mmCIF file of C-alpha atoms in Angstrom:
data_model
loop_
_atom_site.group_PDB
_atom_site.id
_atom_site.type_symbol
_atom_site.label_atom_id
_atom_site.label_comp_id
_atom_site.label_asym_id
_atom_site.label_seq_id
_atom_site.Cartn_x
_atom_site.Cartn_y
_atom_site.Cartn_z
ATOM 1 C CA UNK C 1266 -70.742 -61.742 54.455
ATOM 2 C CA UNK C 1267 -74.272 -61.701 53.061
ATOM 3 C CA UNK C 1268 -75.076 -60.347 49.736
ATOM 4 C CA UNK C 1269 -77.304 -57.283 51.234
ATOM 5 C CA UNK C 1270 -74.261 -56.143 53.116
ATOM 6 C CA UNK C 1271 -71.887 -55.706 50.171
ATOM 7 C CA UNK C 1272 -71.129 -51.926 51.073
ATOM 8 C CA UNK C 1273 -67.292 -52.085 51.575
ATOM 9 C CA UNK C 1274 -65.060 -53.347 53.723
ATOM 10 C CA UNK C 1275 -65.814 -53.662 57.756
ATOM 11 C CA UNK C 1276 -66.235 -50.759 60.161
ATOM 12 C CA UNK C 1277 -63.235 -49.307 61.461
ATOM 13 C CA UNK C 1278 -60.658 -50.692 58.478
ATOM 14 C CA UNK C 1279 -58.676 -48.647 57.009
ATOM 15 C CA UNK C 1280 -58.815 -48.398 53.243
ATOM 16 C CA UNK C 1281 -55.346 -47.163 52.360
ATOM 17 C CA UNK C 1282 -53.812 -50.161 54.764
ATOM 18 C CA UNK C 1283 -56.020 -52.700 53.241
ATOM 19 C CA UNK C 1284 -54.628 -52.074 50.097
ATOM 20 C CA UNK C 1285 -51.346 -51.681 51.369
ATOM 21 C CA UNK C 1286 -51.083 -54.893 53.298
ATOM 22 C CA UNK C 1287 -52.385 -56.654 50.114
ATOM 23 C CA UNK C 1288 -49.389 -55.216 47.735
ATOM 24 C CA UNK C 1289 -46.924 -55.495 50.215
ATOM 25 C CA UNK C 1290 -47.330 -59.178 50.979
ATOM 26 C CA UNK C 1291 -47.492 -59.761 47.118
ATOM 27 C CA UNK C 1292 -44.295 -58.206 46.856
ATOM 28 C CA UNK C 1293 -42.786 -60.260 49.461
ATOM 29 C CA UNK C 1294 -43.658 -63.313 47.493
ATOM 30 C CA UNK C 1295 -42.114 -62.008 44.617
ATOM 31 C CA UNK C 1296 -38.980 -62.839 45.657
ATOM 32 C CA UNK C 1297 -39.448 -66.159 45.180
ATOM 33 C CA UNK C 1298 -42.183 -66.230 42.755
ATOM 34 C CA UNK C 1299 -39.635 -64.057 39.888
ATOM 35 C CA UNK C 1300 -37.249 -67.037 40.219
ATOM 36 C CA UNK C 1301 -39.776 -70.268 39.839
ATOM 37 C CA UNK C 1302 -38.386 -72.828 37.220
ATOM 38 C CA UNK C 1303 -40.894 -73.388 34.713
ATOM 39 C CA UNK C 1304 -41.527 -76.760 35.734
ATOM 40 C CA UNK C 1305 -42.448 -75.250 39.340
ATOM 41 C CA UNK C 1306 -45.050 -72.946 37.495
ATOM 42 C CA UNK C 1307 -46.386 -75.464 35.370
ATOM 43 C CA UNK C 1308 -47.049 -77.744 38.382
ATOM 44 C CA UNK C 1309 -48.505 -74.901 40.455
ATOM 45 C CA UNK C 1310 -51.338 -74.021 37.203
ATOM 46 C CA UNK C 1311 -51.966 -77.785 37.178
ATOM 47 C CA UNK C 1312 -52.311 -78.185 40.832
ATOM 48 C CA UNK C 1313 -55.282 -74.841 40.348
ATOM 49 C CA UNK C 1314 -56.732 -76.373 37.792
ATOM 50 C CA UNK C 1315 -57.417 -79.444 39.911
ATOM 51 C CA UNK C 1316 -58.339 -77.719 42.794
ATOM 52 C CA UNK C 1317 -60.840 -75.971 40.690
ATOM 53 C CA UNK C 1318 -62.715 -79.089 39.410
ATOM 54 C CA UNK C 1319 -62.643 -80.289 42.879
ATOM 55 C CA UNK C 1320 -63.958 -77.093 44.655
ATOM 56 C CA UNK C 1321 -66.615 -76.153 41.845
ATOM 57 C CA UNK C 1322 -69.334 -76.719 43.763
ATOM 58 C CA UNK C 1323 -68.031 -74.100 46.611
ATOM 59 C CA UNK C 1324 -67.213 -71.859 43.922
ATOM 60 C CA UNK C 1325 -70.833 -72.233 41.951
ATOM 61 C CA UNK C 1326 -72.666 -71.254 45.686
ATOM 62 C CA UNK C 1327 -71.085 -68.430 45.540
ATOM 63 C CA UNK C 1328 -71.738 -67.558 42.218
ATOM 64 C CA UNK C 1329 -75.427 -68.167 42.674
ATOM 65 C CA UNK C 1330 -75.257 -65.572 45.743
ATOM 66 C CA UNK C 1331 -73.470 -63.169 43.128
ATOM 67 C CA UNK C 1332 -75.911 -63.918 40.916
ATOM 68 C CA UNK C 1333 -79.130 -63.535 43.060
ATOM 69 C CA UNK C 1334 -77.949 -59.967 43.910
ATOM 70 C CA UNK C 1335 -77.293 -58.983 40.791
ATOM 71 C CA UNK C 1336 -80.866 -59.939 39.995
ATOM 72 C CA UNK C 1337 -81.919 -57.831 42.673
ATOM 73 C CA UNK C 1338 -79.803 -54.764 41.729
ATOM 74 C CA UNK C 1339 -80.935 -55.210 38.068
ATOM 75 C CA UNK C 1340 -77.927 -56.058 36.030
ATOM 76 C CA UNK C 1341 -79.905 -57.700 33.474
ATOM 77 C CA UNK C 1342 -77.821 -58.427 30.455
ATOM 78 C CA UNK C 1343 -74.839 -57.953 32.482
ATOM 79 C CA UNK C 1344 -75.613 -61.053 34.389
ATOM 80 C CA UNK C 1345 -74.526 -63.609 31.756
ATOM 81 C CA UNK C 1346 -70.788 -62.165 32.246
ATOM 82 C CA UNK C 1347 -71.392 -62.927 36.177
ATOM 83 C CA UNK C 1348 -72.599 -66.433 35.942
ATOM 84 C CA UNK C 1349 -70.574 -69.252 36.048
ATOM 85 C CA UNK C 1350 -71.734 -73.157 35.439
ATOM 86 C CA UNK C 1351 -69.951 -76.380 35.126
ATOM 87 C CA UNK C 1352 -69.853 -76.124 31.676
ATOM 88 C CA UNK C 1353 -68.135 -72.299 32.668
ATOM 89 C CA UNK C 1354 -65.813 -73.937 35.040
ATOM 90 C CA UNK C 1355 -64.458 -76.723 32.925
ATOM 91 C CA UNK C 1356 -63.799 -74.081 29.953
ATOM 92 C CA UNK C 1357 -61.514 -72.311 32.136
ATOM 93 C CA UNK C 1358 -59.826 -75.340 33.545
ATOM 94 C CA UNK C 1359 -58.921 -76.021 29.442
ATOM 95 C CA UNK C 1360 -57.300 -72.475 29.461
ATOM 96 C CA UNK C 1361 -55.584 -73.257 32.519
ATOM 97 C CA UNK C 1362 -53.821 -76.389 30.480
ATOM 98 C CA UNK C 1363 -53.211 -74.148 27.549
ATOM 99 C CA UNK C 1364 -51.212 -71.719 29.569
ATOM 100 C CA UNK C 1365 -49.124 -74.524 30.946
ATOM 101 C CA UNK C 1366 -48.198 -75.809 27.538
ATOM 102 C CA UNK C 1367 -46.993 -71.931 26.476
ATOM 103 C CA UNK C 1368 -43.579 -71.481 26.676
ATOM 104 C CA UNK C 1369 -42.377 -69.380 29.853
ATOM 105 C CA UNK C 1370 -40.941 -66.558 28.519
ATOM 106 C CA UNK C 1371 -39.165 -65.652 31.352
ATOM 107 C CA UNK C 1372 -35.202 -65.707 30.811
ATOM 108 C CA UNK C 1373 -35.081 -65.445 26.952
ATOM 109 C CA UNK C 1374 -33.080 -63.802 25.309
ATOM 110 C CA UNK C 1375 -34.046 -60.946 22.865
ATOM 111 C CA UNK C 1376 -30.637 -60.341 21.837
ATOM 112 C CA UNK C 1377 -26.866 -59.081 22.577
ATOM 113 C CA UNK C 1378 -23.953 -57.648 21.537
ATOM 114 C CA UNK C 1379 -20.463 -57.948 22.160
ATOM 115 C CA UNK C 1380 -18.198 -55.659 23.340
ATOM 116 C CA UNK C 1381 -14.567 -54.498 22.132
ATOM 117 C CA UNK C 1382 -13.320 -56.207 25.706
ATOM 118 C CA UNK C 1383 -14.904 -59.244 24.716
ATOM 119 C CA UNK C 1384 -17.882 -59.002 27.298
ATOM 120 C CA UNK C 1385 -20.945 -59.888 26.239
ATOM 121 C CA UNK C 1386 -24.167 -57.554 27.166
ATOM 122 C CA UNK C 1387 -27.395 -59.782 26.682
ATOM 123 C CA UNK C 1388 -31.298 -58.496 27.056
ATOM 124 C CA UNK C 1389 -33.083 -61.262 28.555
ATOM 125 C CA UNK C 1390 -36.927 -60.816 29.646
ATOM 126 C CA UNK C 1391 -37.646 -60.773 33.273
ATOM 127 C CA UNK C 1392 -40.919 -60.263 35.425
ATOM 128 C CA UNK C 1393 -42.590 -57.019 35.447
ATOM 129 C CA UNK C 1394 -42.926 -57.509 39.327
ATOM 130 C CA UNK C 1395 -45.887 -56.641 41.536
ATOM 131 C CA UNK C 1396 -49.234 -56.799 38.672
ATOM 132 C CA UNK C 1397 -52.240 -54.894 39.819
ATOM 133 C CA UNK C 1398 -55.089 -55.617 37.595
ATOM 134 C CA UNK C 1399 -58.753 -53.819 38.121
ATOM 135 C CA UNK C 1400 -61.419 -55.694 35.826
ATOM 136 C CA UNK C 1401 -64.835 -56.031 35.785
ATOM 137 C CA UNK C 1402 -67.483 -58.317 37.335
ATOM 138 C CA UNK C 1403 -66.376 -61.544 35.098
ATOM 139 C CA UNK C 1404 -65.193 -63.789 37.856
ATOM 140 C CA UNK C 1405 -63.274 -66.202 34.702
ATOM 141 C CA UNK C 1406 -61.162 -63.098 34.655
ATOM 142 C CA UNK C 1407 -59.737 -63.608 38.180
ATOM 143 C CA UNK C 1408 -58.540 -67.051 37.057
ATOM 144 C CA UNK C 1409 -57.233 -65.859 33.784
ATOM 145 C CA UNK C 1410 -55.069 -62.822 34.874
ATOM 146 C CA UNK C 1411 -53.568 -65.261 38.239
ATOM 147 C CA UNK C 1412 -52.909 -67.363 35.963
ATOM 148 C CA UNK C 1413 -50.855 -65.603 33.126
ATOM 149 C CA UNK C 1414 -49.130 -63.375 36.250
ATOM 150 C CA UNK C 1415 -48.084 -66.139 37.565
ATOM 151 C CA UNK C 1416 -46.307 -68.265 34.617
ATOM 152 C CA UNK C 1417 -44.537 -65.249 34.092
ATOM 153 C CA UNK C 1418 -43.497 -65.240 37.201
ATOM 154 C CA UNK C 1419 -45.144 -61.780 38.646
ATOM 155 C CA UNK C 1420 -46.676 -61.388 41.869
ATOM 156 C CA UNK C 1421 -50.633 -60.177 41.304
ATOM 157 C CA UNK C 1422 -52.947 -58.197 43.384
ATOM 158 C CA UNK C 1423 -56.605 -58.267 41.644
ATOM 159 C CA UNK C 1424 -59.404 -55.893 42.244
ATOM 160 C CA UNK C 1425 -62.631 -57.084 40.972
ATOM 161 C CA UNK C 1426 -66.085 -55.781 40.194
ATOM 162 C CA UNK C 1427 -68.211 -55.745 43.168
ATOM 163 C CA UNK C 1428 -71.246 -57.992 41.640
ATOM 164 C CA UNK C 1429 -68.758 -60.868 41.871
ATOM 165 C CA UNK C 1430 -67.378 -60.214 45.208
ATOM 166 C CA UNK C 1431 -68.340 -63.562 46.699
ATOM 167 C CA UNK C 1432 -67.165 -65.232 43.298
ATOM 168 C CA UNK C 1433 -64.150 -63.828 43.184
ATOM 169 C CA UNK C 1434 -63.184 -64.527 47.051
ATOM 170 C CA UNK C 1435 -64.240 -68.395 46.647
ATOM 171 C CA UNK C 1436 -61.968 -68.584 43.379
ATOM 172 C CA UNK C 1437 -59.357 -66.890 45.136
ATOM 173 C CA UNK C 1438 -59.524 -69.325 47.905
ATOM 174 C CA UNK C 1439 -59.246 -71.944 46.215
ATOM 175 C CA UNK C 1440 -56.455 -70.891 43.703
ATOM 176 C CA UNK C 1441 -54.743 -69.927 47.229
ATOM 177 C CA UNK C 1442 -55.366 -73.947 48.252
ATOM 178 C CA UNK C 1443 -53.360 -74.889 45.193
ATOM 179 C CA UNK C 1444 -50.283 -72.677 45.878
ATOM 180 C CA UNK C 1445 -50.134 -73.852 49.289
ATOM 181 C CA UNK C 1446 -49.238 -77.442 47.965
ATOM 182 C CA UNK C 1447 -46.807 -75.997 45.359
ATOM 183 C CA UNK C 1448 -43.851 -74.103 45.246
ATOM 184 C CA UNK C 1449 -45.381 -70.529 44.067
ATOM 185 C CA UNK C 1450 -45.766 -68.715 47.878
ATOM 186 C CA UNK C 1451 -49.635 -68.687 48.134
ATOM 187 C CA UNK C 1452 -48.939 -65.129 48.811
ATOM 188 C CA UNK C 1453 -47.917 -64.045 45.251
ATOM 189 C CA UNK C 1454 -52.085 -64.376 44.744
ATOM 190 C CA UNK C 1455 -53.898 -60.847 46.557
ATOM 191 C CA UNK C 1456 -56.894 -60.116 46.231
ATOM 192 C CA UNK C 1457 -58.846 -56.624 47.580
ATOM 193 C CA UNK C 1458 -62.244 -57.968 48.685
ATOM 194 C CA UNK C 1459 -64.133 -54.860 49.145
ATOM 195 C CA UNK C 1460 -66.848 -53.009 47.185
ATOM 196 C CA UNK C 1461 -65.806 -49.779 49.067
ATOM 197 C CA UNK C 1462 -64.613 -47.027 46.044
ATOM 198 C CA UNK C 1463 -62.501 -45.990 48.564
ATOM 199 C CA UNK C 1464 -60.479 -49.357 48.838
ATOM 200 C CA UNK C 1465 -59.946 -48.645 44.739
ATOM 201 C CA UNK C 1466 -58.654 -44.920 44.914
ATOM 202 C CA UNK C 1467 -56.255 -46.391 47.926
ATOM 203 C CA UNK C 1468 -55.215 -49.160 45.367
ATOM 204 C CA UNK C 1469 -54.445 -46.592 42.148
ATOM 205 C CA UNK C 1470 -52.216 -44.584 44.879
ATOM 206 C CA UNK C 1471 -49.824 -47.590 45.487
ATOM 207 C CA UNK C 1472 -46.485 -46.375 44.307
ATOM 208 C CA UNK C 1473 -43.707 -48.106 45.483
ATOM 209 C CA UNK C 1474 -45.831 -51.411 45.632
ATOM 210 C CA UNK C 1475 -46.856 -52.053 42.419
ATOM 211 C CA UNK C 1476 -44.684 -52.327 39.314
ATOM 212 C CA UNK C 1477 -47.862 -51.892 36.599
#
């Protein structure tokens, strides 16, 4: 899709499915995503962060059509949060190894307590689920937020600002690539690739798919 045709999703589609399709296929993969070792997760970040040094030219043409519409539309200031460079690329790739070297927090336990019939009742932290996550046109934020989601092992379906629409689909992609060759379902990754408003209301309305 061009930049001058950024006006929502194509004729005919549905908004409300869209977004449904999106969630519900991220909460297919959840099944499997919620009970990743933390070795598996670690792998699959390192595996994106490679795949992002190797696509970053892909990833900067995109940008630059982001980036030339913005101009157009007038962002001004705002641009500098849409722009991405090497320089941009490689900064993220050192968050990316950051993450991996935080401990997962999944399965530790907060505490217990034992009961007069012996049995012990422990609360032990889990995934939240299904992670829907609206943000603004800063495509380092679609990297950051897949990222966190999933080394906690949640399922994430991300709704960007529309300036960074072809951004945010190329990063997407390519974090997508990665899963593929790990063992995180490259389905626990959505994203809702439409500047249509209508696409957003539909995604705020999905009870039963999303967890937060």
């Amino acid at each position: 899709m061009e930049a001058g045709t950024l006006k929502g999703v194509s004729p005919g589609l549905d908004p409300e499915r869209f977004a449904v399709e999106k969630a519900a296929a991220a909460r297919e993969a959840l099944a499997r995503t919620a009970l990743l070792t933390t070795d598996q997760k670690n792998e699959a970040l390192a595996l994106i962060s490679d795949e992002l040094g190797a696509s970053a030219d892909i990833i900067l043409e995109a940008n630059g059509r982001d980036m030339a519409a913005g101009e157009k539309a007038g962002l001004g200031a705002r641009l500098d949060r849409l722009l991405l460079t090497r320089e941009r690329i490689e900064g993220i790739r050192r968050d990316i190894a950051n993450v991996i070297t935080l401990p997962d927090p999944v399965g530790e336990e907060l505490g217990h307590v034992v009961r007069p019939n012996g049995m012990r009742v422990s609360r032990v932290r889990t995934p939240l689920g299904v992670v829907g996550i609206i943000y603004e046109s800063r495509p380092n934020v679609t990297v950051d937020a897949s990222v966190l989601c999933l080394k906690t092992g949640n399922a994430v379906v991300l709704k960007g600002g529309s300036e960074a629409l072809h951004s945010n689909r190329a990063i997407v992609e390519t974090l997508r690539r990665a899963l593929g060759r790990s063992a995180v379902p490259a389905g626990a990754l959505q994203l809702l690739d439409s500047s249509d408003r209508a696409v957003t209301q539909a995604f705020l309305r999905l009870r039963g798919y999303l967890d937060v």
